[in-house]
PDB file of C-alpha atoms and ligand atoms in Angstrom:
ATOM      1  CA  MET A   1      19.840  -9.082  24.579  1.00  0.00           C
ATOM      2  CA  ASP A   2      20.172  -8.603  20.931  1.00  0.00           C
ATOM      3  CA  LYS A   3      17.936  -6.382  18.175  1.00  0.00           C
ATOM      4  CA  TYR A   4      15.435  -8.560  17.380  1.00  0.00           C
ATOM      5  CA  GLN A   5      13.890  -8.837  21.696  1.00  0.00           C
ATOM      6  CA  THR A   6      14.243  -5.420  21.397  1.00  0.00           C
ATOM      7  CA  LEU A   7      11.857  -4.847  19.422  1.00  0.00           C
ATOM      8  CA  LYS A   8      10.068  -7.177  20.428  1.00  0.00           C
ATOM      9  CA  GLN A   9       9.595  -6.018  23.511  1.00  0.00           C
ATOM     10  CA  ILE A  10       9.517  -1.998  21.915  1.00  0.00           C
ATOM     11  CA  PHE A  11       5.771  -3.124  20.339  1.00  0.00           C
ATOM     12  CA  GLU A  12       4.466  -5.504  22.353  1.00  0.00           C
ATOM     13  CA  ASN A  13       5.074  -2.900  25.058  1.00  0.00           C
ATOM     14  CA  ALA A  14       4.205   0.341  22.572  1.00  0.00           C
ATOM     15  CA  ARG A  15       1.059   2.840  23.992  1.00  0.00           C
ATOM     16  CA  SER A  16       0.222   3.281  20.796  1.00  0.00           C
ATOM     17  CA  LEU A  17       1.843   2.004  17.920  1.00  0.00           C
ATOM     18  CA  VAL A  18       1.966   2.956  13.420  1.00  0.00           C
ATOM     19  CA  VAL A  19       2.915   0.662  10.987  1.00  0.00           C
ATOM     20  CA  PHE A  20       3.318   3.037   8.405  1.00  0.00           C
ATOM     21  CA  THR A  21       4.624   0.278   4.864  1.00  0.00           C
ATOM     22  CA  GLY A  22       4.809  -0.292   1.242  1.00  0.00           C
ATOM     23  CA  ALA A  23       5.605  -2.322  -1.043  1.00  0.00           C
ATOM     24  CA  GLY A  24       8.568  -4.629   0.146  1.00  0.00           C
ATOM     25  CA  ILE A  25       5.579  -5.849   3.101  1.00  0.00           C
ATOM     26  CA  SER A  26       3.604  -7.483   0.028  1.00  0.00           C
ATOM     27  CA  VAL A  27       6.826  -8.888  -2.338  1.00  0.00           C
ATOM     28  CA  PRO A  28       6.659 -12.004   0.443  1.00  0.00           C
ATOM     29  CA  SER A  29       2.926 -12.556  -0.787  1.00  0.00           C
ATOM     30  CA  GLY A  30       3.640 -12.257  -4.313  1.00  0.00           C
ATOM     31  CA  ILE A  31       2.970  -8.817  -4.749  1.00  0.00           C
ATOM     32  CA  PRO A  32       5.831  -7.339  -6.601  1.00  0.00           C
ATOM     33  CA  ASP A  33       5.717  -3.203  -7.323  1.00  0.00           C
ATOM     34  CA  PHE A  34       4.326  -2.037 -10.587  1.00  0.00           C
ATOM     35  CA  ARG A  35       7.050   0.458 -10.543  1.00  0.00           C
ATOM     36  CA  SER A  36       9.214  -2.565 -11.086  1.00  0.00           C
ATOM     37  CA  ALA A  37       6.863  -3.780 -14.040  1.00  0.00           C
ATOM     38  CA  ASN A  38       7.620  -3.027 -17.914  1.00  0.00           C
ATOM     39  CA  GLY A  39       5.096  -1.141 -18.787  1.00  0.00           C
ATOM     40  CA  ILE A  40       2.643  -1.687 -22.159  1.00  0.00           C
ATOM     41  CA  TYR A  41       4.083  -1.452 -25.917  1.00  0.00           C
ATOM     42  CA  ASN A  42       1.673   0.984 -27.755  1.00  0.00           C
ATOM     43  CA  GLN A  43       1.434  -0.553 -31.549  1.00  0.00           C
ATOM     44  CA  LYS A  44       0.099   3.029 -32.725  1.00  0.00           C
ATOM     45  CA  SER A  45       2.985   5.333 -30.966  1.00  0.00           C
ATOM     46  CA  LYS A  46       5.562   2.276 -31.162  1.00  0.00           C
ATOM     47  CA  ILE A  47       6.849   3.294 -27.867  1.00  0.00           C
ATOM     48  CA  ASN A  48       7.003   1.690 -24.278  1.00  0.00           C
ATOM     49  CA  ILE A  49       4.556   3.188 -22.157  1.00  0.00           C
ATOM     50  CA  PRO A  50       6.388   3.077 -18.768  1.00  0.00           C
ATOM     51  CA  PRO A  51       3.743   2.150 -15.722  1.00  0.00           C
ATOM     52  CA  GLU A  52       4.278   5.631 -14.434  1.00  0.00           C
ATOM     53  CA  GLU A  53       2.119   6.746 -17.540  1.00  0.00           C
ATOM     54  CA  ILE A  54       0.068   4.778 -17.795  1.00  0.00           C
ATOM     55  CA  ILE A  55      -1.680   4.663 -13.912  1.00  0.00           C
ATOM     56  CA  SER A  56      -2.447   8.559 -14.782  1.00  0.00           C
ATOM     57  CA  HIS A  57      -5.745  10.637 -14.566  1.00  0.00           C
ATOM     58  CA  SER A  58      -5.328  11.669 -17.439  1.00  0.00           C
ATOM     59  CA  PHE A  59      -3.899   8.450 -19.401  1.00  0.00           C
ATOM     60  CA  TYR A  60      -7.312   6.045 -17.550  1.00  0.00           C
ATOM     61  CA  GLU A  61      -9.531   8.933 -19.140  1.00  0.00           C
ATOM     62  CA  ALA A  62      -7.195   8.930 -22.424  1.00  0.00           C
ATOM     63  CA  HIS A  63      -6.566   4.715 -23.150  1.00  0.00           C
ATOM     64  CA  PRO A  64      -9.212   3.383 -20.643  1.00  0.00           C
ATOM     65  CA  GLU A  65      -8.925  -0.143 -22.679  1.00  0.00           C
ATOM     66  CA  LEU A  66      -4.926   0.347 -22.759  1.00  0.00           C
ATOM     67  CA  PHE A  67      -4.895   1.597 -18.651  1.00  0.00           C
ATOM     68  CA  PHE A  68      -7.385  -1.519 -17.638  1.00  0.00           C
ATOM     69  CA  GLU A  69      -5.373  -4.229 -19.371  1.00  0.00           C
ATOM     70  CA  PHE A  70      -1.549  -3.304 -17.218  1.00  0.00           C
ATOM     71  CA  TYR A  71      -4.030  -2.492 -14.194  1.00  0.00           C
ATOM     72  CA  LYS A  72      -5.771  -5.762 -14.180  1.00  0.00           C
ATOM     73  CA  GLU A  73      -2.131  -8.271 -15.078  1.00  0.00           C
ATOM     74  CA  LYS A  74       0.073  -5.768 -12.884  1.00  0.00           C
ATOM     75  CA  MET A  75      -1.636  -4.262 -10.087  1.00  0.00           C
ATOM     76  CA  CYS A  76      -4.615  -7.051  -8.882  1.00  0.00           C
ATOM     77  CA  TYR A  77      -3.392 -10.122  -7.312  1.00  0.00           C
ATOM     78  CA  PRO A  78      -6.786 -11.354  -6.303  1.00  0.00           C
ATOM     79  CA  ASP A  79      -5.288 -14.675  -4.579  1.00  0.00           C
ATOM     80  CA  ALA A  80      -2.823 -12.918  -2.974  1.00  0.00           C
ATOM     81  CA  LYS A  81      -2.605 -14.477   0.959  1.00  0.00           C
ATOM     82  CA  PRO A  82      -1.218 -12.002   3.718  1.00  0.00           C
ATOM     83  CA  ASN A  83       2.292 -12.760   4.990  1.00  0.00           C
ATOM     84  CA  ALA A  84       3.365 -13.373   8.380  1.00  0.00           C
ATOM     85  CA  ALA A  85       4.107  -9.391   8.637  1.00  0.00           C
ATOM     86  CA  HIS A  86       0.481  -8.281   7.600  1.00  0.00           C
ATOM     87  CA  LYS A  87      -0.161 -11.207  10.739  1.00  0.00           C
ATOM     88  CA  TYR A  88       2.615 -10.450  13.184  1.00  0.00           C
ATOM     89  CA  PHE A  89       0.352  -6.785  13.259  1.00  0.00           C
ATOM     90  CA  ALA A  90      -2.529  -8.137  13.147  1.00  0.00           C
ATOM     91  CA  ASN A  91      -1.799 -10.716  15.831  1.00  0.00           C
ATOM     92  CA  LEU A  92      -0.200  -8.128  18.450  1.00  0.00           C
ATOM     93  CA  GLU A  93      -3.677  -5.796  18.100  1.00  0.00           C
ATOM     94  CA  LYS A  94      -4.986  -9.380  19.174  1.00  0.00           C
ATOM     95  CA  LYS A  95      -2.772  -8.997  21.866  1.00  0.00           C
ATOM     96  CA  GLY A  96      -4.362  -5.693  22.851  1.00  0.00           C
ATOM     97  CA  VAL A  97      -1.487  -3.633  21.123  1.00  0.00           C
ATOM     98  CA  ASN A  98      -3.341  -0.598  19.960  1.00  0.00           C
ATOM     99  CA  VAL A  99      -2.336  -0.650  16.519  1.00  0.00           C
ATOM    100  CA  THR A 100      -3.170   2.176  13.558  1.00  0.00           C
ATOM    101  CA  VAL A 101      -1.338   0.402   9.885  1.00  0.00           C
ATOM    102  CA  VAL A 102      -1.190   3.357   7.233  1.00  0.00           C
ATOM    103  CA  THR A 103      -0.232   1.774   3.910  1.00  0.00           C
ATOM    104  CA  GLN A 104       0.757   2.982   0.154  1.00  0.00           C
ATOM    105  CA  ASN A 105      -0.721  -0.605  -1.200  1.00  0.00           C
ATOM    106  CA  ILE A 106      -4.136  -1.181  -2.219  1.00  0.00           C
ATOM    107  CA  ASP A 107      -3.713  -5.147  -1.962  1.00  0.00           C
ATOM    108  CA  GLY A 108      -6.025  -5.241   1.516  1.00  0.00           C
ATOM    109  CA  LEU A 109      -4.138  -7.454   2.903  1.00  0.00           C
ATOM    110  CA  HIS A 110      -3.627  -5.780   6.261  1.00  0.00           C
ATOM    111  CA  GLN A 111      -7.245  -5.876   6.052  1.00  0.00           C
ATOM    112  CA  ALA A 112      -7.231 -10.241   5.049  1.00  0.00           C
ATOM    113  CA  ALA A 113      -5.208  -9.906   8.596  1.00  0.00           C
ATOM    114  CA  GLY A 114      -7.194  -8.876  10.846  1.00  0.00           C
ATOM    115  CA  SER A 115      -5.816  -5.700  10.942  1.00  0.00           C
ATOM    116  CA  SER A 116      -8.922  -3.630  12.075  1.00  0.00           C
ATOM    117  CA  ARG A 117      -7.350   0.188  12.139  1.00  0.00           C
ATOM    118  CA  VAL A 118      -5.817   0.018   8.535  1.00  0.00           C
ATOM    119  CA  TYR A 119      -5.441   4.486   6.426  1.00  0.00           C
ATOM    120  CA  GLU A 120      -5.093   2.978   2.718  1.00  0.00           C
ATOM    121  CA  LEU A 121      -3.519   5.958   1.226  1.00  0.00           C
ATOM    122  CA  HIS A 122      -3.310   5.046  -2.121  1.00  0.00           C
ATOM    123  CA  GLY A 123      -6.844   3.359  -2.028  1.00  0.00           C
ATOM    124  CA  SER A 124      -8.100  -0.191  -2.846  1.00  0.00           C
ATOM    125  CA  VAL A 125      -8.488  -2.832  -5.275  1.00  0.00           C
ATOM    126  CA  HIS A 126     -10.762  -4.063  -3.535  1.00  0.00           C
ATOM    127  CA  ARG A 127     -13.072  -1.820  -4.045  1.00  0.00           C
ATOM    128  CA  ASN A 128     -14.969  -0.245  -7.523  1.00  0.00           C
ATOM    129  CA  TYR A 129     -17.232   2.814  -8.429  1.00  0.00           C
ATOM    130  CA  CYS A 130     -19.339   3.194 -11.892  1.00  0.00           C
ATOM    131  CA  GLU A 131     -18.523   7.203 -12.611  1.00  0.00           C
ATOM    132  CA  LYS A 132     -22.239   7.513 -13.345  1.00  0.00           C
ATOM    133  CA  CYS A 133     -24.702   5.806 -10.975  1.00  0.00           C
ATOM    134  CA  ASN A 134     -21.866   4.941  -8.252  1.00  0.00           C
ATOM    135  CA  ARG A 135     -22.852   1.341  -7.582  1.00  0.00           C
ATOM    136  CA  TYR A 136     -20.311  -0.225  -5.945  1.00  0.00           C
ATOM    137  CA  PHE A 137     -18.154  -3.472  -7.544  1.00  0.00           C
ATOM    138  CA  GLY A 138     -15.637  -6.331  -5.894  1.00  0.00           C
ATOM    139  CA  LEU A 139     -12.622  -6.794  -7.096  1.00  0.00           C
ATOM    140  CA  ASN A 140     -13.432  -9.712  -9.010  1.00  0.00           C
ATOM    141  CA  TYR A 141     -16.385  -7.606 -10.938  1.00  0.00           C
ATOM    142  CA  VAL A 142     -13.772  -5.581 -12.508  1.00  0.00           C
ATOM    143  CA  LEU A 143     -10.684  -9.152 -13.360  1.00  0.00           C
ATOM    144  CA  ASN A 144     -13.863 -10.759 -14.847  1.00  0.00           C
ATOM    145  CA  HIS A 145     -15.097  -8.145 -17.304  1.00  0.00           C
ATOM    146  CA  LYS A 146     -13.721  -8.000 -20.510  1.00  0.00           C
ATOM    147  CA  GLY A 147     -11.671  -4.961 -21.646  1.00  0.00           C
ATOM    148  CA  VAL A 148     -12.703  -1.973 -19.384  1.00  0.00           C
ATOM    149  CA  PRO A 149     -15.027  -2.867 -16.741  1.00  0.00           C
ATOM    150  CA  LEU A 150     -18.908  -1.395 -16.789  1.00  0.00           C
ATOM    151  CA  CYS A 151     -21.978  -1.187 -14.528  1.00  0.00           C
ATOM    152  CA  ASP A 152     -24.271  -3.616 -15.209  1.00  0.00           C
ATOM    153  CA  LYS A 153     -27.030  -0.995 -13.748  1.00  0.00           C
ATOM    154  CA  CYS A 154     -26.383   2.135 -16.331  1.00  0.00           C
ATOM    155  CA  GLY A 155     -24.043   1.286 -18.340  1.00  0.00           C
ATOM    156  CA  GLY A 156     -21.101   3.663 -16.846  1.00  0.00           C
ATOM    157  CA  ILE A 157     -17.580   2.943 -16.793  1.00  0.00           C
ATOM    158  CA  VAL A 158     -15.773   1.560 -13.209  1.00  0.00           C
ATOM    159  CA  LYS A 159     -13.534   2.838 -11.699  1.00  0.00           C
ATOM    160  CA  PRO A 160     -10.708   1.355  -9.247  1.00  0.00           C
ATOM    161  CA  ASP A 161     -10.565   3.498  -5.949  1.00  0.00           C
ATOM    162  CA  VAL A 162      -7.208   3.757  -6.578  1.00  0.00           C
ATOM    163  CA  VAL A 163      -5.415   7.215  -6.476  1.00  0.00           C
ATOM    164  CA  LEU A 164      -4.146   7.852  -9.622  1.00  0.00           C
ATOM    165  CA  TYR A 165      -1.284  10.305 -10.641  1.00  0.00           C
ATOM    166  CA  GLU A 166      -2.584  13.554 -10.827  1.00  0.00           C
ATOM    167  CA  GLU A 167      -4.934  12.363  -8.457  1.00  0.00           C
ATOM    168  CA  SER A 168      -4.694  13.960  -5.288  1.00  0.00           C
ATOM    169  CA  LEU A 169      -4.963  11.967  -2.047  1.00  0.00           C
ATOM    170  CA  ASP A 170      -8.127  11.544   0.103  1.00  0.00           C
ATOM    171  CA  GLU A 171      -8.064  14.694   2.581  1.00  0.00           C
ATOM    172  CA  GLY A 172      -9.529  12.694   5.408  1.00  0.00           C
ATOM    173  CA  THR A 173      -7.280   9.959   4.900  1.00  0.00           C
ATOM    174  CA  ILE A 174      -4.520  11.982   5.487  1.00  0.00           C
ATOM    175  CA  SER A 175      -5.553  13.682   8.508  1.00  0.00           C
ATOM    176  CA  ARG A 176      -6.377  10.720  10.360  1.00  0.00           C
ATOM    177  CA  SER A 177      -3.032   9.310   9.375  1.00  0.00           C
ATOM    178  CA  ILE A 178      -0.747  12.282  10.392  1.00  0.00           C
ATOM    179  CA  SER A 179      -2.725  12.452  13.765  1.00  0.00           C
ATOM    180  CA  ALA A 180      -1.605   8.505  13.996  1.00  0.00           C
ATOM    181  CA  ILE A 181       1.662   9.102  13.448  1.00  0.00           C
ATOM    182  CA  MET A 182       1.804  12.435  15.535  1.00  0.00           C
ATOM    183  CA  THR A 183       0.636  11.039  18.253  1.00  0.00           C
ATOM    184  CA  CYS A 184       2.112   7.478  18.822  1.00  0.00           C
ATOM    185  CA  ASP A 185       5.494   6.533  20.976  1.00  0.00           C
ATOM    186  CA  VAL A 186       6.350   3.802  18.359  1.00  0.00           C
ATOM    187  CA  LEU A 187       6.248   5.077  14.224  1.00  0.00           C
ATOM    188  CA  VAL A 188       7.361   0.856  12.177  1.00  0.00           C
ATOM    189  CA  VAL A 189       8.017   1.972   8.619  1.00  0.00           C
ATOM    190  CA  ILE A 190       8.225  -0.835   6.088  1.00  0.00           C
ATOM    191  CA  GLY A 191       8.747  -2.300   2.902  1.00  0.00           C
ATOM    192  CA  THR A 192       9.395   1.362   1.460  1.00  0.00           C
ATOM    193  CA  SER A 193      11.862   3.492   0.410  1.00  0.00           C
ATOM    194  CA  LEU A 194      10.434   6.571   1.217  1.00  0.00           C
ATOM    195  CA  THR A 195      10.388   8.246  -2.182  1.00  0.00           C
ATOM    196  CA  VAL A 196       7.377   7.885  -2.622  1.00  0.00           C
ATOM    197  CA  TYR A 197       5.010  10.864  -2.038  1.00  0.00           C
ATOM    198  CA  PRO A 198       4.033  11.854   0.594  1.00  0.00           C
ATOM    199  CA  ALA A 199       5.784   8.722   2.803  1.00  0.00           C
ATOM    200  CA  ALA A 200       8.965  11.235   3.452  1.00  0.00           C
ATOM    201  CA  GLY A 201       6.773  14.345   4.717  1.00  0.00           C
ATOM    202  CA  PHE A 202       4.427  11.914   7.008  1.00  0.00           C
ATOM    203  CA  ILE A 203       7.941  10.470   8.841  1.00  0.00           C
ATOM    204  CA  ARG A 204       8.390  13.960   9.711  1.00  0.00           C
ATOM    205  CA  TYR A 205       5.649  14.560  12.306  1.00  0.00           C
ATOM    206  CA  PHE A 206       6.513  11.426  14.786  1.00  0.00           C
ATOM    207  CA  LYS A 207       7.133  12.395  17.873  1.00  0.00           C
ATOM    208  CA  GLY A 208       7.157   9.704  20.289  1.00  0.00           C
ATOM    209  CA  SER A 209      10.810   7.629  21.194  1.00  0.00           C
ATOM    210  CA  TYR A 210      11.507   4.960  18.537  1.00  0.00           C
ATOM    211  CA  LEU A 211      11.288   4.857  15.168  1.00  0.00           C
ATOM    212  CA  ILE A 212      12.001   1.785  13.613  1.00  0.00           C
ATOM    213  CA  LEU A 213      12.629   0.920  10.269  1.00  0.00           C
ATOM    214  CA  ILE A 214      12.983  -2.267   7.808  1.00  0.00           C
ATOM    215  CA  ASN A 215      13.430  -2.032   4.606  1.00  0.00           C
ATOM    216  CA  LYS A 216      15.105  -4.397   2.017  1.00  0.00           C
ATOM    217  CA  GLN A 217      17.729  -1.748   1.033  1.00  0.00           C
ATOM    218  CA  PRO A 218      19.119   0.851   2.788  1.00  0.00           C
ATOM    219  CA  THR A 219      16.818   4.489   3.431  1.00  0.00           C
ATOM    220  CA  SER A 220      17.324   7.905   3.208  1.00  0.00           C
ATOM    221  CA  TYR A 221      16.300   7.896   6.642  1.00  0.00           C
ATOM    222  CA  ASP A 222      18.354   5.001   8.590  1.00  0.00           C
ATOM    223  CA  ASN A 223      20.877   7.867   9.995  1.00  0.00           C
ATOM    224  CA  SER A 224      17.910   9.115  12.052  1.00  0.00           C
ATOM    225  CA  ALA A 225      16.078   6.194  12.807  1.00  0.00           C
ATOM    226  CA  ASP A 226      16.570   4.407  16.262  1.00  0.00           C
ATOM    227  CA  MET A 227      16.785   0.430  14.771  1.00  0.00           C
ATOM    228  CA  VAL A 228      17.060  -0.095  11.281  1.00  0.00           C
ATOM    229  CA  PHE A 229      16.416  -3.955   9.658  1.00  0.00           C
ATOM    230  CA  ASN A 230      17.550  -4.509   6.249  1.00  0.00           C
ATOM    231  CA  GLU A 231      16.787  -7.273   5.445  1.00  0.00           C
ATOM    232  CA  ASP A 232      12.944  -9.119   4.916  1.00  0.00           C
ATOM    233  CA  VAL A 233      10.028  -7.587   7.533  1.00  0.00           C
ATOM    234  CA  CYS A 234       9.678 -11.411   7.018  1.00  0.00           C
ATOM    235  CA  GLU A 235      12.460 -12.778   8.605  1.00  0.00           C
ATOM    236  CA  VAL A 236      12.289  -9.806  11.210  1.00  0.00           C
ATOM    237  CA  VAL A 237       8.897 -11.583  12.156  1.00  0.00           C
ATOM    238  CA  LYS A 238      10.518 -14.345  12.139  1.00  0.00           C
ATOM    239  CA  LYS A 239      12.750 -14.015  14.328  1.00  0.00           C
ATOM    240  CA  ILE A 240      10.546 -12.310  17.421  1.00  0.00           C
ATOM    241  CA  LYS A 241       7.380 -14.164  16.989  1.00  0.00           C
TER     242      LYS A 241
HETATM  243 ZN1   ZN B   1     -23.590   2.319 -12.957  1.00  0.00          ZN
END
């Protein structure tokens, strides 16, 4: 049996499968990793501001116009559709496999594909709340609003429910994710080099039978995994459908 058939059997026979995903799974849907994006050139200081700085809480507070300029252009992809990999795990759930998705992505594509249990560690562009009255807004409201999006009821700034640098992750989401990883028998990590907090730490909780890594580039965890696929996840999924 080749390694793809073995992988297919591991997935289909999993008692409990956790799918941990990073930016790489959404690249085939046309969503680049924002960390690889160019920052914003600041006229005043004459310097190029890197993405990591723009997507920080203090930058958001100090320069909301620049923040939203970058955010809307580089982090929101309203037309992106789930790809074969998102769909594969949604289908696996439909077939009766107990699937939990833990994702670092904020694009909502796992839910769009039909996955029902998705823990979004870094939040979602699809949820936005007024900082003053907590009113909810969808993605289009933010994108259609010129400049800084303001609440149509009270005028407060509408903040995306996305975890910025310097902000802490949601405690409930963390504990549900860890508990899923601790109790699953198969953990597949897709499209992340496992260098971004908190991914690397989470993997240590895994006590199950199969740790599988699917990432185009090798990672420092390849040696501790049971199976490693250094290729595009959509290519892998094509071979196990
Ligand atoms: Zn409001």
